[in-house]
XYZ file of C-alpha atoms in Angstrom:
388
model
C 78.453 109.242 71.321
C 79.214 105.748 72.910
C 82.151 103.901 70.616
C 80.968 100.887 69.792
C 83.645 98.074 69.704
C 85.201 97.801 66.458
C 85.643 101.359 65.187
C 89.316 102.065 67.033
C 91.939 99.141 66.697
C 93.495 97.686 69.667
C 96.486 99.784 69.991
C 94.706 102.846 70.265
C 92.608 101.714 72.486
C 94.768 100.569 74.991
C 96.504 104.166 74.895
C 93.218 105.573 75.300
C 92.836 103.053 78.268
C 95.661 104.398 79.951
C 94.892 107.874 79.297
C 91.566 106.967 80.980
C 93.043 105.452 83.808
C 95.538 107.878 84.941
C 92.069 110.384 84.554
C 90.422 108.217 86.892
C 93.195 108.312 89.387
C 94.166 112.068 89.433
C 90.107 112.754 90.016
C 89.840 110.068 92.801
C 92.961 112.386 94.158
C 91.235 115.694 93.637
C 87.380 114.010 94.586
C 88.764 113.592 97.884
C 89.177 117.842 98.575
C 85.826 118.439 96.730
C 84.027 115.871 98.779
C 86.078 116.257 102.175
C 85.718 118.523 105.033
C 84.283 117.885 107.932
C 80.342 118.367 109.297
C 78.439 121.464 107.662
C 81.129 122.098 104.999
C 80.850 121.511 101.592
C 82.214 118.124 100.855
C 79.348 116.658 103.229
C 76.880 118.611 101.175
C 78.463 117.366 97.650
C 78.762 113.642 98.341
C 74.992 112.838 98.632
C 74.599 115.251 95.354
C 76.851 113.259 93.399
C 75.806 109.817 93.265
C 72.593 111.175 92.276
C 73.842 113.311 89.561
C 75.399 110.325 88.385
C 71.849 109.209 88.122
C 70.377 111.864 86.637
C 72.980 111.650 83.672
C 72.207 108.271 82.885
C 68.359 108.787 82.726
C 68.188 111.830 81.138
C 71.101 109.769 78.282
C 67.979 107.600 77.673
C 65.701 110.659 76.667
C 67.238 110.837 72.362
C 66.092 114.283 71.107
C 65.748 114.531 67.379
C 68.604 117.117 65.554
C 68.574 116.685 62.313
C 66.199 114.392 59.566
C 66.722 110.923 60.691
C 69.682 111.892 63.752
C 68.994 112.232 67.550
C 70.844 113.361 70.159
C 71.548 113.254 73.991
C 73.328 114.661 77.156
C 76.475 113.840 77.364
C 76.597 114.864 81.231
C 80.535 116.391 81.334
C 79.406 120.002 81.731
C 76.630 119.042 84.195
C 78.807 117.292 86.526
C 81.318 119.220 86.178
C 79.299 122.417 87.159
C 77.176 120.649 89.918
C 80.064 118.711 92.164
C 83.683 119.550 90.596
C 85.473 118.842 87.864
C 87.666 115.541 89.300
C 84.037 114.219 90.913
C 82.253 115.371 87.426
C 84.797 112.787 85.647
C 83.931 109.833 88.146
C 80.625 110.548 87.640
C 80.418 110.034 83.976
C 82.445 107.250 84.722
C 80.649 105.202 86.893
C 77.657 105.546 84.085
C 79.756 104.963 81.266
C 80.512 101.711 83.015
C 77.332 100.329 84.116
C 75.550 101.401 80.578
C 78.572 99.258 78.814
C 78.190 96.318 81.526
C 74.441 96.205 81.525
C 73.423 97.568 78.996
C 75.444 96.838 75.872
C 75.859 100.493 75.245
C 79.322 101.268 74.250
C 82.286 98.513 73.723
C 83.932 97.188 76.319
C 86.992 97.596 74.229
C 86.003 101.179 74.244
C 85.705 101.954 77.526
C 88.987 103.554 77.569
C 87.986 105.509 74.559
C 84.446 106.385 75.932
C 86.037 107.638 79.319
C 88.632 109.981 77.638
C 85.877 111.502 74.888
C 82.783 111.651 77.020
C 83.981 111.649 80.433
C 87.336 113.940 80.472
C 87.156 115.815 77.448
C 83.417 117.263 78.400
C 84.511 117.634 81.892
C 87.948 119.510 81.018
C 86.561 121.987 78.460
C 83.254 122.941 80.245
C 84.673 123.221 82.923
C 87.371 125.828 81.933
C 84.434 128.030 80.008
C 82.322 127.716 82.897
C 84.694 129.286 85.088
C 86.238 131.687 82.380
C 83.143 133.168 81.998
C 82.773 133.571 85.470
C 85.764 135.310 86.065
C 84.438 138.376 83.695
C 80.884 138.362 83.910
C 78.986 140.261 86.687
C 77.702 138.682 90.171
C 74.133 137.200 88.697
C 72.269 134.315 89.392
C 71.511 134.112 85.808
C 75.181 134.369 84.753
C 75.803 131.467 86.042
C 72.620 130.115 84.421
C 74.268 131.440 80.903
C 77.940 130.422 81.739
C 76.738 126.910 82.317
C 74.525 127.127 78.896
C 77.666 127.936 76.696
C 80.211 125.366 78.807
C 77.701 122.986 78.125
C 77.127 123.857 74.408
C 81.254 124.260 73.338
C 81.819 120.593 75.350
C 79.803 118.728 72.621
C 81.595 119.707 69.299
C 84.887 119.341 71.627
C 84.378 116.150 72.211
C 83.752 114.940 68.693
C 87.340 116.795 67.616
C 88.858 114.673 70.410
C 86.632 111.457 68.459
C 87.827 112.244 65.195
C 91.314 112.910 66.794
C 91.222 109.452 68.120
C 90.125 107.971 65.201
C 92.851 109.897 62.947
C 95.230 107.772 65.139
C 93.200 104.122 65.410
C 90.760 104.369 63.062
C 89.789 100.715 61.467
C 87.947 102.128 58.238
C 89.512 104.036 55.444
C 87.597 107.233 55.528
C 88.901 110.261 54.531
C 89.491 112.117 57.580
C 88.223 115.406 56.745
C 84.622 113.982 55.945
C 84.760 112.430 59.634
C 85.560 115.970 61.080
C 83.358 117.738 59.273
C 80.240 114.979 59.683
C 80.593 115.291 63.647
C 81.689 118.395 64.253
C 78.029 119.707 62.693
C 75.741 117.364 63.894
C 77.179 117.212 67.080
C 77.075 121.238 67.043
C 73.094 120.797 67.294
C 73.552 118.078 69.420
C 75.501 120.755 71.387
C 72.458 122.960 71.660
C 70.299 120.047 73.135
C 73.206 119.602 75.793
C 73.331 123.083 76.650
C 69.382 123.573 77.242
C 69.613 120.262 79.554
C 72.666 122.014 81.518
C 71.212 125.186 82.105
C 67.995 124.153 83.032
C 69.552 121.873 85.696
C 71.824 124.175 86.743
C 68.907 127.019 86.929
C 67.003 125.017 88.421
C 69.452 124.233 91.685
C 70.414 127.853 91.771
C 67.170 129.108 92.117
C 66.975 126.554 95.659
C 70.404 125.783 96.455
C 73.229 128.321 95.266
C 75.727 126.749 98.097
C 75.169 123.276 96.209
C 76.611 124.705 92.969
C 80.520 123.203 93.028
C 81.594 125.553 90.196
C 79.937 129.035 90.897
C 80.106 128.855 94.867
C 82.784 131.492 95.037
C 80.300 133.875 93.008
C 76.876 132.930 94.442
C 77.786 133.007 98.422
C 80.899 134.955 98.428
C 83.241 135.233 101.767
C 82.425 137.291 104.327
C 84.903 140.669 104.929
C 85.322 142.021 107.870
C 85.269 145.443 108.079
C 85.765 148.042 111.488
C 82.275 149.626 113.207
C 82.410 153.335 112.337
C 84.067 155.665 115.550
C 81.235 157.359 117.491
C 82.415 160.537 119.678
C 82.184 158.352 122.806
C 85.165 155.832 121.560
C 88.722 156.476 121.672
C 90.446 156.613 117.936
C 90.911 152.938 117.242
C 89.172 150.818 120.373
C 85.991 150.066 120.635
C 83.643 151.138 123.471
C 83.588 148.217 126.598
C 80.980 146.122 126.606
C 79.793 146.585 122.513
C 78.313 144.418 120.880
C 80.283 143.209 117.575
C 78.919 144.326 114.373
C 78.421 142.195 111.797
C 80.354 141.487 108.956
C 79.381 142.965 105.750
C 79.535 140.878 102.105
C 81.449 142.573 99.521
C 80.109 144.774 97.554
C 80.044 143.244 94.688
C 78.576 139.834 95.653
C 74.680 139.453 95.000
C 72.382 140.861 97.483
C 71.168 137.208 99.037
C 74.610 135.797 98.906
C 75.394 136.221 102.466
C 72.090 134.493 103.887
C 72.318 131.576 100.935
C 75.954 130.825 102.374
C 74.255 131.214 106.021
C 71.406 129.018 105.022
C 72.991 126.721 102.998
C 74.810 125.685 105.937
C 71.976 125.017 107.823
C 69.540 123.638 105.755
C 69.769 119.470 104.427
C 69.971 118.798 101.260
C 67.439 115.748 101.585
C 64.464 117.730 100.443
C 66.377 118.588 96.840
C 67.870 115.276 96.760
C 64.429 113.285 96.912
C 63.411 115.812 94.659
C 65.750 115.252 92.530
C 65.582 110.941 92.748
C 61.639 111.665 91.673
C 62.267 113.550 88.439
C 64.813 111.133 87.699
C 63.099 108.448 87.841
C 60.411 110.073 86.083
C 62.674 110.514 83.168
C 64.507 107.014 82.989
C 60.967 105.129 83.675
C 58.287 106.990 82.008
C 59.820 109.980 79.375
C 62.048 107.372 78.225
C 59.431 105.783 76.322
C 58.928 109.019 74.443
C 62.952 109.576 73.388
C 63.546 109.511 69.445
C 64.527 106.190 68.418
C 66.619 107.236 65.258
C 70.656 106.649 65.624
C 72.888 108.996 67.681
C 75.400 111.609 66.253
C 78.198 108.937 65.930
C 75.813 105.980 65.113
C 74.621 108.719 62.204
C 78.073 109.518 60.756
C 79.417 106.037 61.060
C 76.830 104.222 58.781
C 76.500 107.707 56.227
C 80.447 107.272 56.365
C 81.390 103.727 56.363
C 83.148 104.160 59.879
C 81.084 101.447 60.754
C 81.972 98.093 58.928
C 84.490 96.948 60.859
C 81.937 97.198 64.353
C 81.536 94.210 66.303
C 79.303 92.406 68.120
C 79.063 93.545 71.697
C 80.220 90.810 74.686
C 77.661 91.857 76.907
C 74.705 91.558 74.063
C 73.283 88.919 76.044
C 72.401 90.769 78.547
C 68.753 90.638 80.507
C 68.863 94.549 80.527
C 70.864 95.175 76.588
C 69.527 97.677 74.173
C 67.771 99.417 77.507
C 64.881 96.445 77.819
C 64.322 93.723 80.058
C 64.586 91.060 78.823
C 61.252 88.211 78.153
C 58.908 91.412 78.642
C 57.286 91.806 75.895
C 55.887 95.203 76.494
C 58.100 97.918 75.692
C 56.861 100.575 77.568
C 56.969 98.568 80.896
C 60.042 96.564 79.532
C 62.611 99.712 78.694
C 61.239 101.912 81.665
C 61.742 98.752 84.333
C 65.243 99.063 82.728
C 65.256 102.928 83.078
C 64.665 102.582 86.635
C 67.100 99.226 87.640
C 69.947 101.403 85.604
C 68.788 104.217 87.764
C 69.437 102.632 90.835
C 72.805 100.461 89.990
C 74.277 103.967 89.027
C 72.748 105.188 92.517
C 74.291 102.810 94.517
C 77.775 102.498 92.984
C 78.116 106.533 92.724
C 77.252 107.150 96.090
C 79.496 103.969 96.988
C 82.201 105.425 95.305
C 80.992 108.961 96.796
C 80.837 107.873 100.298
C 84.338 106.150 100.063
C 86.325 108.780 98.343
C 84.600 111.264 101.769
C 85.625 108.780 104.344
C 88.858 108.269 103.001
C 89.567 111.976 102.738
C 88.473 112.839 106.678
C 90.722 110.137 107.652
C 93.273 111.518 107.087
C 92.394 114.831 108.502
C 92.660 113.954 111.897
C 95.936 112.450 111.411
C 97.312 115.167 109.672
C 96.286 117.734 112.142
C 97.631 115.721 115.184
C 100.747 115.607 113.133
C 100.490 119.447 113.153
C 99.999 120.037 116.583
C 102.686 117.474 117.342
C 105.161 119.692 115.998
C 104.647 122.559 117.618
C 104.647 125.777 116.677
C 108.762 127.059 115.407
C 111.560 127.626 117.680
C 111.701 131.050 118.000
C 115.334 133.293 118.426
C 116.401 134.749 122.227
């Protein structure tokens, strides 16, 4: 669903520009509390994951599944981020890929980019993430809830962002089409496209549940719930409310409605590095950007479909950044494809690798400098003056 330069006027864009940049600033804001904390917490666990997930998202984009006769499809990435690392680092995520694909690769209009960010980035992000978590709050304690939760999130985020296209388009649109044809052309094939998205998700998101519960941003509070402490029963020998000298402490129980291995993933997760899942993770996508790639359907996207059925598409222009050695996902003077668009696969692999985690790594630094001043500015203080 990349918007191609062209299809929104200038106006429109710009607003969308803005829209996207005030995104971009309130996530760098709340990035800093999802990636913070200091060693063995979360945040230290998170960073790493992220810049990777950015990477994942833009190889597994490459990987066009066929919907419909003569229409393909791929991930968008909003729910997946969103779900895996929080919602304000799921937007920089998508982001930083958004970014490179348009510099790079020629993939979605500079012009755009605003556009893009809003639609793909914080729409996806936004609604998934609310389902995701709505769900949660009323389904049971289950891995496989989560599993589900993330496969519907991931499936309503698709059609949600082509309303917000067709609502952007309503406003900027550079093509006299009747605006009921747009909505109804995207809203269905993206619905399918939606499915795709969904099965990608959960699969994902099953997939690091089954390992590494603790590393799941959105569902931590229901797959490694806090501990509650709770007093050892009175024996005869102990006085009503003390505990006999020299006990040992018992240990604190989970609730009782938390799974039965929450306690010892929290315990382990703590523990245990996440290098192992993140190499893992680096193999399979590199697997998919420089070998599966090959395979991906080459017919037109969901938008690319509607646009040329619809006439949305006459007043696209050329991209600046067609030139490119690396546009239209090749390298270019290779004459192979298979060697030219994987090499491709795997540079665009690592760019988004390097400037996510950049990003990643700054936004955690940032945040634990401050920590220590903040405390000291605590303790300075002093606890209140209290009445004689």
């Amino acid at each position: 669903m990349h918007v191609p330069d062209g299809f929104i006027d200038a106006p429109v864009s710009a607003g969308t520009g803005v829209v996207a940049a005030a995104a971009l600033a309130v996530s760098l804001r709340g990035a800093r509390r999802e990636l913070g904390g200091g060693p063995g917490g979360a945040g230290e666990r998170t960073a790493p994951l992220a810049g990777l997930v950015a990477a994942f998202i833009f190889a597994v984009q490459m990987l066009n599944f066929p919907v419909a006769a003569g229409t393909s499809g791929h991930l968008l990435g909003g729910a997946l981020a969103a779900i895996l690392v929080g919602p304000y680092t799921g937007v920089l995520c998508v982001s930083v890929v958004l970014l490179l694909q348009g510099v790079l690769f020629a993939d979605g209009g500079l012009t755009a980019l605003g556009t893009n960010i809003t639609d793909m980035g914080v729409v996806t992000v936004l609604v998934a993430y609310a389902v995701f978590r709505g769900l949660l709050r009323v389904l049971p304690r289950r891995r496989s809830v989560v599993t589900g939760a993330s496969f519907v999130a991931a499936l309503v985020s698709v059609p949600a962002a082509a309303v917000a296209f067709t609502a952007v388009y309503a406003l900027g649109g550079t093509t006299d089409v009747s605006l009921g044809k747009v909505f109804g052309a995207m809203v269905g094939v993206h619905v399918l496209i939606g499915i795709g998205e969904a099965a990608i998700t959960a699969a994902t998101v099953g997939a690091v549940v089954a390992v590494r519960p603790d590393l799941v941003h959105g569902a931590r509070d229901r797959l490694a719930a806090p501990l509650e402490l709770r007093p050892s029963p009175l024996s005869d020998a102990e006085a009503p409310g003390a505990e006999a000298p020299g006990a040992e402490p018992r240990p604190a129980a989970a609730p009782a409605d938390a799974p039965a291995d929450a306690a010892p993933a929290a315990a382990a997760g703590r523990r245990r590095s996440v290098r192992p899942l993140w190499i893992a993770g680096l193999v399979v996508t590199l697997a998919c950007a420089g070998g599966l790639s090959f395979y991906a359907s080459s017919d037109p996207d969901g938008l690319e479909k509607v646009a040329a059925d619809n006439g949305i598409d006459k007043q696209a222009e050329d991209h600046a950044a067609e030139d490119s050695p690396l546009a239209d996902y090749g390298v270019q003077d290779i004459a192979d494809s298979r060697l030219s668009g994987g090499l491709a696969g795997v540079i665009g692999v690592g760019a988004t690798l390097v400037v996510g985690s950049g990003v990643f790594v700054a936004v955690r630094r940032r945040s634990n400098s401050g920590a220590p001043v903040e405390a000291g500015a605590s303790a300075a203080s002093g606890p209140p003056a209290t009445e004689r």
